Structures are given as C-alpha cells and as structure tokens.
Coordinates of C-alpha atoms in Angstrom, one line a residue:
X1113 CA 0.0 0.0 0.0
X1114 CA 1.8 3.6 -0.9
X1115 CA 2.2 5.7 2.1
X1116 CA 1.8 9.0 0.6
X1117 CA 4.1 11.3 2.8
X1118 CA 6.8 8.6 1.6
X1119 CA 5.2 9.1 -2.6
X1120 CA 5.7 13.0 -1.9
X1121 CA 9.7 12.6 -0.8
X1122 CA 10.4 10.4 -3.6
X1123 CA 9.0 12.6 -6.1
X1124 CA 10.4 15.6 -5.0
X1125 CA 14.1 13.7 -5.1
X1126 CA 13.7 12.6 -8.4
X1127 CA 15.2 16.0 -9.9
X1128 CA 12.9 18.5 -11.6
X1129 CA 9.3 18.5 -12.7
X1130 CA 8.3 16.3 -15.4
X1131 CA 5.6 15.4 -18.2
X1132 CA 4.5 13.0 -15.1
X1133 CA 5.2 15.3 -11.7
X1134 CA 4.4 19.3 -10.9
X1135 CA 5.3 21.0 -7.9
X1136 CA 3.5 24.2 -6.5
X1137 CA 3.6 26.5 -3.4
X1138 CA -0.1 26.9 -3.0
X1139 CA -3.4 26.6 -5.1
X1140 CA -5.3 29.2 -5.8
X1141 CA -9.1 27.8 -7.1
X1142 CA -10.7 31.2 -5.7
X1143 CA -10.1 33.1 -9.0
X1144 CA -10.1 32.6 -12.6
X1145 CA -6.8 32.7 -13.3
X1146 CA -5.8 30.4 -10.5
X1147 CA -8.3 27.7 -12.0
X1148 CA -7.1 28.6 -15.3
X1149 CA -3.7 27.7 -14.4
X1150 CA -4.4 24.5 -12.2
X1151 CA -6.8 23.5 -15.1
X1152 CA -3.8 23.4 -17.8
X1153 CA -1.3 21.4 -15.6
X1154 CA -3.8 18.9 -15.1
X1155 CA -4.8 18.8 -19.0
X1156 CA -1.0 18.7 -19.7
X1157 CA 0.0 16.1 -17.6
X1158 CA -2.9 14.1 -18.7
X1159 CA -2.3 14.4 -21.8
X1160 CA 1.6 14.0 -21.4
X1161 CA 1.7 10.6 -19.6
X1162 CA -1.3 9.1 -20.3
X1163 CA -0.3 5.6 -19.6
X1164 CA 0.4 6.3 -15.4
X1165 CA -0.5 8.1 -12.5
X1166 CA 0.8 11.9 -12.9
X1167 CA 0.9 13.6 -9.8
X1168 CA 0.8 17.4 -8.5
X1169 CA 2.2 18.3 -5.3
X1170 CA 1.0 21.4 -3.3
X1171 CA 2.9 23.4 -0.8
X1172 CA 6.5 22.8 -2.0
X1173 CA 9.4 25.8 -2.8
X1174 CA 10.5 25.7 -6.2
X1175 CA 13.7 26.6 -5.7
X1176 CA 15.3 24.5 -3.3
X1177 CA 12.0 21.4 -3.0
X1178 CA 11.8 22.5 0.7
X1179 CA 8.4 21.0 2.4
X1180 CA 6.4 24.8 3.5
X1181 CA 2.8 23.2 3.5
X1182 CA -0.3 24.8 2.8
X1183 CA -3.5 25.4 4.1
X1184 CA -6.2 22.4 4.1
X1185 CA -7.9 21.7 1.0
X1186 CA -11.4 20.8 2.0
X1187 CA -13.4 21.3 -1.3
X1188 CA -13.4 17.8 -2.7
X1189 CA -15.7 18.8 -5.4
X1190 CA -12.2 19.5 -7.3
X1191 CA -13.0 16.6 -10.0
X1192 CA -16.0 18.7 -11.1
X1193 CA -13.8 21.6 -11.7
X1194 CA -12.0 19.5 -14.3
X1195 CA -15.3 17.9 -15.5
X1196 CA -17.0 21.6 -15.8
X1197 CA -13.8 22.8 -18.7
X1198 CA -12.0 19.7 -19.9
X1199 CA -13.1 17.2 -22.7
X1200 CA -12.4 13.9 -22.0
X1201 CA -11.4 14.4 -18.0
X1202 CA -9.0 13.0 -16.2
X1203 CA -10.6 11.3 -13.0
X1204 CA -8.2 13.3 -9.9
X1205 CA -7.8 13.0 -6.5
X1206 CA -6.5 15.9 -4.0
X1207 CA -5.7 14.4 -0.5
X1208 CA -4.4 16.2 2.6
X1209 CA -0.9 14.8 3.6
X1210 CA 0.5 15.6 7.1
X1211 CA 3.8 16.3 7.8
X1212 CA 5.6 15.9 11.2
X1213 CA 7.8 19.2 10.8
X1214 CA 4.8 21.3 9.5
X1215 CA 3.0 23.5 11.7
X1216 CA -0.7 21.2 13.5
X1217 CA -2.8 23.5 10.7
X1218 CA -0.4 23.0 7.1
X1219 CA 0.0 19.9 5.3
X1220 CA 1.5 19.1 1.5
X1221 CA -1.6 18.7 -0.8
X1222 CA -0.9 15.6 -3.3
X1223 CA -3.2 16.2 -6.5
X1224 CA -3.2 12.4 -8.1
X1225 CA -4.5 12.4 -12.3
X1226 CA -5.4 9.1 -13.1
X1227 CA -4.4 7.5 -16.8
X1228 CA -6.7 7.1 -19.8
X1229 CA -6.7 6.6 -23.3
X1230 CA -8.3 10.1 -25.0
X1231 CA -6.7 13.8 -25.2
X1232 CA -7.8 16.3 -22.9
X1233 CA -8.8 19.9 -24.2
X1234 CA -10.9 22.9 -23.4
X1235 CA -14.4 22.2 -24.2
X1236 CA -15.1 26.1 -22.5
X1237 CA -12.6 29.1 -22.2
X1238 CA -11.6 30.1 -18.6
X1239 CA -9.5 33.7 -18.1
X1240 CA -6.8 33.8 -21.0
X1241 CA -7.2 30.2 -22.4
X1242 CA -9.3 30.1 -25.3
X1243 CA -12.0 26.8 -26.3
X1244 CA -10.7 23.9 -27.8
X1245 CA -7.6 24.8 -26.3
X1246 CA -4.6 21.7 -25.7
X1247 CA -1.7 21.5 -23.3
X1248 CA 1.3 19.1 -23.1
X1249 CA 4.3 19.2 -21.0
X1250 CA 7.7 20.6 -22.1
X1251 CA 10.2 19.7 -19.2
X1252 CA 8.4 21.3 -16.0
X1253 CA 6.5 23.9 -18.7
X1254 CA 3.3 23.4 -19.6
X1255 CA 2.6 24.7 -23.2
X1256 CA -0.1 24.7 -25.7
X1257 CA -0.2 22.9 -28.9
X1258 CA -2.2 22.1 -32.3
X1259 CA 0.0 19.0 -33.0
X1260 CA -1.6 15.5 -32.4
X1261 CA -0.7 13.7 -29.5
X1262 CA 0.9 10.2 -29.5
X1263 CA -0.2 7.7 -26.8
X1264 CA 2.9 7.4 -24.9
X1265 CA 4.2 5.0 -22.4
X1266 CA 8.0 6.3 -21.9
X1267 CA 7.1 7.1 -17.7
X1268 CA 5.8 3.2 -17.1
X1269 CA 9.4 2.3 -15.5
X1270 CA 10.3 5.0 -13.9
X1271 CA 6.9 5.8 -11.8
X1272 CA 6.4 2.2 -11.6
X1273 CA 9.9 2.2 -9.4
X1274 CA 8.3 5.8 -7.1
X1275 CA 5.4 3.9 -6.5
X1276 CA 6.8 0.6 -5.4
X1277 CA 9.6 2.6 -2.9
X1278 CA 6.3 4.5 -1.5
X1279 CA 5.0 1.2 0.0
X1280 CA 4.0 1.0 3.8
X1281 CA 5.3 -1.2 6.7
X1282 CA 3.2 -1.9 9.8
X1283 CA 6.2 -0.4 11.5
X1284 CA 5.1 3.0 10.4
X1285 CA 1.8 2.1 10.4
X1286 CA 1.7 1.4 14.1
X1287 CA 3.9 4.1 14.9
X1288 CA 1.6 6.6 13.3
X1289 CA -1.3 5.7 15.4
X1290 CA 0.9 5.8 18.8
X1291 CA 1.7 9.2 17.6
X1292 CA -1.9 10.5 16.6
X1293 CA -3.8 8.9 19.7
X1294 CA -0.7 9.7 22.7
X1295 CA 0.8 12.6 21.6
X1296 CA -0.9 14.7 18.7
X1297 CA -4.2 14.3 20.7
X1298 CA -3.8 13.5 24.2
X1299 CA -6.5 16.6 25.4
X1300 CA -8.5 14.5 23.1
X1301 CA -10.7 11.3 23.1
X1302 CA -9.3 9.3 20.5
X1303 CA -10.0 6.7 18.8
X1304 CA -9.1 4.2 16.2
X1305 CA -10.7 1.2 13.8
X1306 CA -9.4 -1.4 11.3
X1307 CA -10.6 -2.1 8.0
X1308 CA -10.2 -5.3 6.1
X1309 CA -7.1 -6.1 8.2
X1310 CA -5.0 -3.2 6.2
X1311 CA -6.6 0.2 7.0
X1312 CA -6.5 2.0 10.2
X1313 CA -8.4 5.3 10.7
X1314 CA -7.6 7.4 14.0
X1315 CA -10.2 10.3 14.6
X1316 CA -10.5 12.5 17.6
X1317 CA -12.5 15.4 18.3
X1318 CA -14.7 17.8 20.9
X1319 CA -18.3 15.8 21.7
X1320 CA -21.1 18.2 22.1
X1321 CA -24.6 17.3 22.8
X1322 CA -28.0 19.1 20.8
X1323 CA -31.2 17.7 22.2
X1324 CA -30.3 14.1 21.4
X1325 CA -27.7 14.1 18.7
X1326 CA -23.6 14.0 19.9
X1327 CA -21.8 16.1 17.4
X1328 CA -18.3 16.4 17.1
X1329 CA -16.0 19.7 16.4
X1330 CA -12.3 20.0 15.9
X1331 CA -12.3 17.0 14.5
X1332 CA -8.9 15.1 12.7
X1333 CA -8.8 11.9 10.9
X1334 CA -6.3 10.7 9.8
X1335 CA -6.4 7.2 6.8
X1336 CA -3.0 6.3 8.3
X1337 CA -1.6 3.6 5.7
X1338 CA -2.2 6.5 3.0
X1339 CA -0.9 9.3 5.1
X1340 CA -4.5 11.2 4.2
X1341 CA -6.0 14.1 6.2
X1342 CA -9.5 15.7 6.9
X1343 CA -9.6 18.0 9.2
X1344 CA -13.2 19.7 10.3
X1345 CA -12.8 23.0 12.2
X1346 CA -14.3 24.5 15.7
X1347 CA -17.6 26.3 13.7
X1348 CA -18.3 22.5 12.2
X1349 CA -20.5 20.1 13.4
X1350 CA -20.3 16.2 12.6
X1351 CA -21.0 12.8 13.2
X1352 CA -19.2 9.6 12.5
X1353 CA -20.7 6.2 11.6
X1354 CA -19.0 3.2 10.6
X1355 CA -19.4 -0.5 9.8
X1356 CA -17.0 -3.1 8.6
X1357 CA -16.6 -2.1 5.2
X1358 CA -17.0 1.9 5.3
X1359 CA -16.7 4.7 7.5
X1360 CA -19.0 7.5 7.1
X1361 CA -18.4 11.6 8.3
X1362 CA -21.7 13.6 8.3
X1363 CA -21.8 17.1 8.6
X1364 CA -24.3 19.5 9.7
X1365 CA -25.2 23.3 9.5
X1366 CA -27.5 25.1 11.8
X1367 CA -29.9 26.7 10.7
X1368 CA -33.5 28.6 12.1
X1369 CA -35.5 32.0 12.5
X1370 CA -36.3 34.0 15.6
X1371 CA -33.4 32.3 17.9
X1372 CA -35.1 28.6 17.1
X1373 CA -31.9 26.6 15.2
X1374 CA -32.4 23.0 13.7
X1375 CA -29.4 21.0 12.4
X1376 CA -29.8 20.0 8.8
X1377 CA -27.4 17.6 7.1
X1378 CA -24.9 19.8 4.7
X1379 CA -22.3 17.2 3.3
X1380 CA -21.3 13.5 3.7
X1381 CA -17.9 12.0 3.0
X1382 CA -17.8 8.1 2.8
X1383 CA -15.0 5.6 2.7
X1384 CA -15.8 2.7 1.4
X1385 CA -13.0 -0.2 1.9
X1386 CA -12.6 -3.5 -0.2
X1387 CA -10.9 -7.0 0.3
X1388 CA -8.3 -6.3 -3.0
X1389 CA -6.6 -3.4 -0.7
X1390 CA -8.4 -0.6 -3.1
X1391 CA -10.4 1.9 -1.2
X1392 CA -12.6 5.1 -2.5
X1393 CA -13.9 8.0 -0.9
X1394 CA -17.5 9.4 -2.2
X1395 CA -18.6 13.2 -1.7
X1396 CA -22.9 13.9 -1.4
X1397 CA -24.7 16.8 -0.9
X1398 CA -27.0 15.9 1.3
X1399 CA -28.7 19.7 2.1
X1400 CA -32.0 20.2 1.5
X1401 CA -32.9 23.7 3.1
X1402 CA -36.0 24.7 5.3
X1403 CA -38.9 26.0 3.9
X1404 CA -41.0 28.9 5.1
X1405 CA -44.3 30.7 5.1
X1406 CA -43.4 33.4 1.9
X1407 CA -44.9 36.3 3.4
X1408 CA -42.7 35.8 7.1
X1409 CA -39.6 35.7 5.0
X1410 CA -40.6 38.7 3.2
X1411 CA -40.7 40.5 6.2
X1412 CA -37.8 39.3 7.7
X1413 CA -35.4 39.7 4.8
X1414 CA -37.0 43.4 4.5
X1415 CA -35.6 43.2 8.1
X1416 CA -32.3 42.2 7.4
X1417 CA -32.2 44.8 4.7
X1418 CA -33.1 47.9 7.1
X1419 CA -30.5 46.3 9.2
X1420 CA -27.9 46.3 6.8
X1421 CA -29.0 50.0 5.6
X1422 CA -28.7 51.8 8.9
X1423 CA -25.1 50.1 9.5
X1424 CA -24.0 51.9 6.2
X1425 CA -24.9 55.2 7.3
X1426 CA -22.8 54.4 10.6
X1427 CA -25.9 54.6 13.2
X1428 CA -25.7 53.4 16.1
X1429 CA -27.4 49.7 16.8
X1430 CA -29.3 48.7 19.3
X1431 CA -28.5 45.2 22.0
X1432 CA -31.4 43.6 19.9
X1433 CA -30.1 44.5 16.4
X1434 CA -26.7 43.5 17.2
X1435 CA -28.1 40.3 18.3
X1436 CA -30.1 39.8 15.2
X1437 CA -26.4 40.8 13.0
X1438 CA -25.1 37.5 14.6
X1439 CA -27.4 35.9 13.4
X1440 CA -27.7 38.2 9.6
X1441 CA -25.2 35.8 7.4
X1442 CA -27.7 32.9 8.0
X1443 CA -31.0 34.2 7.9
X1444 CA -29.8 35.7 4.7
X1445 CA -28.8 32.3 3.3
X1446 CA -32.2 30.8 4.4
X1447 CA -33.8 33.8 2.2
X1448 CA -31.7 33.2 -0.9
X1449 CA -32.7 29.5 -0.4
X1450 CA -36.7 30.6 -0.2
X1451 CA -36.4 32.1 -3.6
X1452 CA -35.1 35.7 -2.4
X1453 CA -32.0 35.5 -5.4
X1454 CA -30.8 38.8 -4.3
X1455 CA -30.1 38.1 -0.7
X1456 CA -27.3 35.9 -1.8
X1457 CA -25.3 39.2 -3.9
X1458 CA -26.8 41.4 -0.6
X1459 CA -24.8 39.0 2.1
X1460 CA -21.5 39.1 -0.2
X1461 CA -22.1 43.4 -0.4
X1462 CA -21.9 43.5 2.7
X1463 CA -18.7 41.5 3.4
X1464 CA -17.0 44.9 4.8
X1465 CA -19.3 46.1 6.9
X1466 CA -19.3 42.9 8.8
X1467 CA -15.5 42.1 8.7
X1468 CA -15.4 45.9 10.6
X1469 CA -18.0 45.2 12.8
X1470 CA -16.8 45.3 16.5
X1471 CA -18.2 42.0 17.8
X1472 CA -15.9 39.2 15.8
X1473 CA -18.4 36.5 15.5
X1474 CA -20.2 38.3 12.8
X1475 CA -17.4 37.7 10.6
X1476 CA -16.8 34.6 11.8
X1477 CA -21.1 33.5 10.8
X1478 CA -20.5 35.3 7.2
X1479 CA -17.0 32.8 6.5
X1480 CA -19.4 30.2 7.6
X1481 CA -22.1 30.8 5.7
X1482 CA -20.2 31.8 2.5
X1483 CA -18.4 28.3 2.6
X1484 CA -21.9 26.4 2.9
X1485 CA -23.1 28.0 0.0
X1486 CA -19.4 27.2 -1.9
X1487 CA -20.1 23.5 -1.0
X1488 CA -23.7 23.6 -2.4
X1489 CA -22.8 25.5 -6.1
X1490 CA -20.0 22.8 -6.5
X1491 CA -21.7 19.8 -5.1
X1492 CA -24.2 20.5 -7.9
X1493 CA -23.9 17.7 -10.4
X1494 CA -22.3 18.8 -13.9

C-alpha cells in the first residue's frame, strides 16, 4: 500500500518537474486565473503521460524542494472543476498529507491524475485560455499545442519504481497511530478502527450534545496507511458512523428563524473499503434547506435589509439588532434559499461592513455561511 508522505519525498528527489510530476507553493481555485492555471497542468499532464498516474504536489518551494505546506484543502468537489472545462477528464484525487515538521494546521496537498486513453482539451474558455484549447508538458513547462498527441508510455518504468519505494510497513503504520492517539491528541478522546485487516483510521474530536444528537467539532482523521488528512474545524459540526466495510463523516449546518436553530445535514464524505486493498472516498450533498411561510420571509429579509441600511450610514445599533447581525449571514442564506435570489449578492455586499464590525463572530457567521453556499454551487452535479 503507498504511504503518501513517503510518494511526496520520492517525487520531490527525483530531480525537476516532469511530463509525469508538478510542484507548486499553493493553489489558488478562488479566481479565474488560479483555476485557469491548475486547469492546464492537469490537461498537460494528462495528456503528457497518459499511460500512469501523474501527480501534482502542493505546498512545495520551487527553488530548493523545501516542504512549506499549505493550508487544508477541503473542497473535494475538485474533480468537477476538471469535468466543468475539460473534454475527456481526467478522474483526480487531491488528499491532505501531514507532515511531522509542519506547523498542526499546514499539510503538503498531493493532487493524483489518473491515466486514460483520449486527449484532454478545453471544451469552455476560462481567463486567457481560449475553447478547444490543448496542453502538453515541455520539461516542468506546460505549453499549448495544435499538434496530435501520440499515446505514450515512456514514464511506465520510472513511476512504476516511485510507486513501489512509497510502499508501507506496519512499522510505520503502528507508529503513526501511537503518535496520533498519545501525543498529537492527548487533550483529546481518541479513537481508532481497522478495515479489512489493512486500513487504520484514527479520529478525535470535541463531543457536544444538541437535544439528542452527539456532534463532534475540531475534528482530525487521519487514513494512516495513506498518510490522508480531513480535518473539520471548531464552527463544524459532525458525526461519525462506521461499519466493517466503510466509515461515514456527516456534517451539519445550523440553521433557524427567531433564535429557534435546527441542524440539517450539509455534506457526507464516505470511505468505502474492499478485500483487494483498493479503497474510494464518495462526496454527497446531502442539504436540503427549510422551507417557510413566503410572506414571514418577506418581512424578515425586509428586516435584514433595514439592518444592513442603517449600518452603512454608521448609526448606532441597538443590544437587539446586534443580536439579530449575529445571526444576519444565515437568515440571509435561508432567504436566498426561499427564492429571495438577491439576498445571496446582498450578504457578499456587505462582506465589509461585517468584517469591521466590533463583535468578531459576525465575521466569523459570514466565512461560515459563504463556505456552505461554496459547497452547495460545487456539489451540484455537472
């Protein structure tokens, strides 16, 4: 089984970037040209070494290969980026890879392109790249071109030979979970479970009980044989299920009117484990939002507005309107999702106002509720 802090070391020693291997100090998916420029290593690469695995690594100086990490990488809707621009996509795998000499909140993303047969192009344009658009590899460049590609095989050997140096031992194996469950976590309740005798997950996290439902926050898990990393925050709530062949993380949002908050299901990750020592993990939207009388939301968006209006012209709030500004971001949300479409555009207006606005968890409810609605526009199906 390839232990993937081990993959990441023997790619980075195996001299420059390739047609198979890329190295970056961060990804930037938040603007056009960042997707633009993530989109044409992955179509080069593809297209480059179609025969293997081609691999990206994240969080790595160029110059000297030194290991700087990066900031999680939760959206795993990354493969419909790909599917959204490229013809004939690549299926690709981002995974979260700790590193003991990182600080607790970096790790080194590993982006994984899987082989296949047909060339990759633009099927849409994105920032400077025009439609119908190809890319190969040049050395570590990626460049475009008109030419046909061959189907070559002229990596096979050589990341046949990373691959197989990148295998685990149960040495490591049971070393990593005395280090996750004594030592990375000991404020923690820990725990750990075994999968078809060859995976071991370790998860810990804060328990907190809502009515009759335990939720977890600040909660790691860690896939130890692979060295993979998900990592849910202090603002998340979630739940873990397992049986013998999967392992199932559930999380929620809250979510109500007038001080009375629900939890509805937002997102569930699942790892599903087989006898042949493959494994897969499946992302799904799970949200459905709440529903409400039409003419109270009309009124209480109207509400939110007047809100929003006497902040601009610097009045003074009162204790109950600051109250109700806590609680703006997602009674905003739960408009735009009862068919107010301009609540959405009003919330990210207002992104200022709220950042300057003395009591912090404001902010902290907007990042919140601007990353739910993130997850829901990519978990939509292509």
């Amino acid at each position: 089984m390839i232990n993937k802090r081990l993959l990441i070391k023997n790619l980075l020693a195996h001299n420059d970037e390739s047609s198979f291997y890329d190295k970056k100090r961060q990804l930037n998916l938040h603007t056009k040209e960042g997707k633009a420029k993530f989109l044409k290593h992955i179509c080069a690469l593809s297209n480059s070494n179609p025969s293997n695995n081609s691999y990206i690594v994240v969080g790595v100086e160029d110059q000297d290969n030194s290991i700087t990490g990066d900031d999680f990488f939760d959206d795993s809707r990354i493969q419909n980026l790909v599917n959204a621009f490229l013809e004939n996509p690549p299926k690709i795998q981002y995974e979260n890879v700790p590193f003991p000499n990182l600080p607790k909140d970096k790790v080194v993303g590993l982006v994984t392109i899987k082989p296949k047969s047909k060339t990759s192009y633009f099927k849409k344009g994105i920032h400077t790249i025009p439609i119908n658009t190809t890319f190969v590899r040049r050395g570590s460049n990626s460049i475009p071109t008109e030419e046909k590609i061959p189907y070559s095989k002229q990596n096979i050997e050589t990341v046949i030979s990373i691959e197989n140096n990148s295998r685990n031992s149960i040495a490591h194996t049971l070393d990593s979970v005395i280090d996750f469950m004594n030592f990375r976590h000991k404020d923690m309740t820990s725990e750990y479970r075994v999968f078809k005798e060859l995976f071991v997950i370790c998860w810990a996290g804060i328990p907190k009980k809502m009515r009759d439902k335990t939720f977890l926050s600040r909660v790691d898990i860690e896939l130890v044989n692979e060295q993979i990393k998900l990592f849910y925050s202090a603002q998340d709530d979630v739940t873990i299920t397992f049986d013998e062949d999967s392992f199932t993380i559930t999380e929620y949002v809250p979510l109500g009117l007038n001080d009375k908050t629900s939890y509805y299901p937002l997102e569930q990750q699942k790892l599903t484990f087989f006898d042949n020592g493959y494994y897969k993990i499946e992302t799904e939207m799970l949200f459905e939002p709440p529903q409400y009388n039409r003419k109270m939301m009309f009124h209480i968006y109207n509400s939110n507005l007047s809100l929003l209006g006497k902040m601009q012209k610097g009045l003074e709030l009162t204790e109950r309107e600051e109250k109700d500004l806590e609680n703006l971001p997602s009674t905003l949300m739960i408009c735009y999702l009862n068919g107010f479409e301009d609540a959405k555009q009003k919330l990210i207006d207002a992104k200022l106002l709220l950042k300057q606005f003395k009591n912090a968890e404001v902010y902290v409810n907007f990042k919140e509720v601007m990353r739910v609605l993130r997850k829901m526009k990519y978990g939509k199906t292509e």
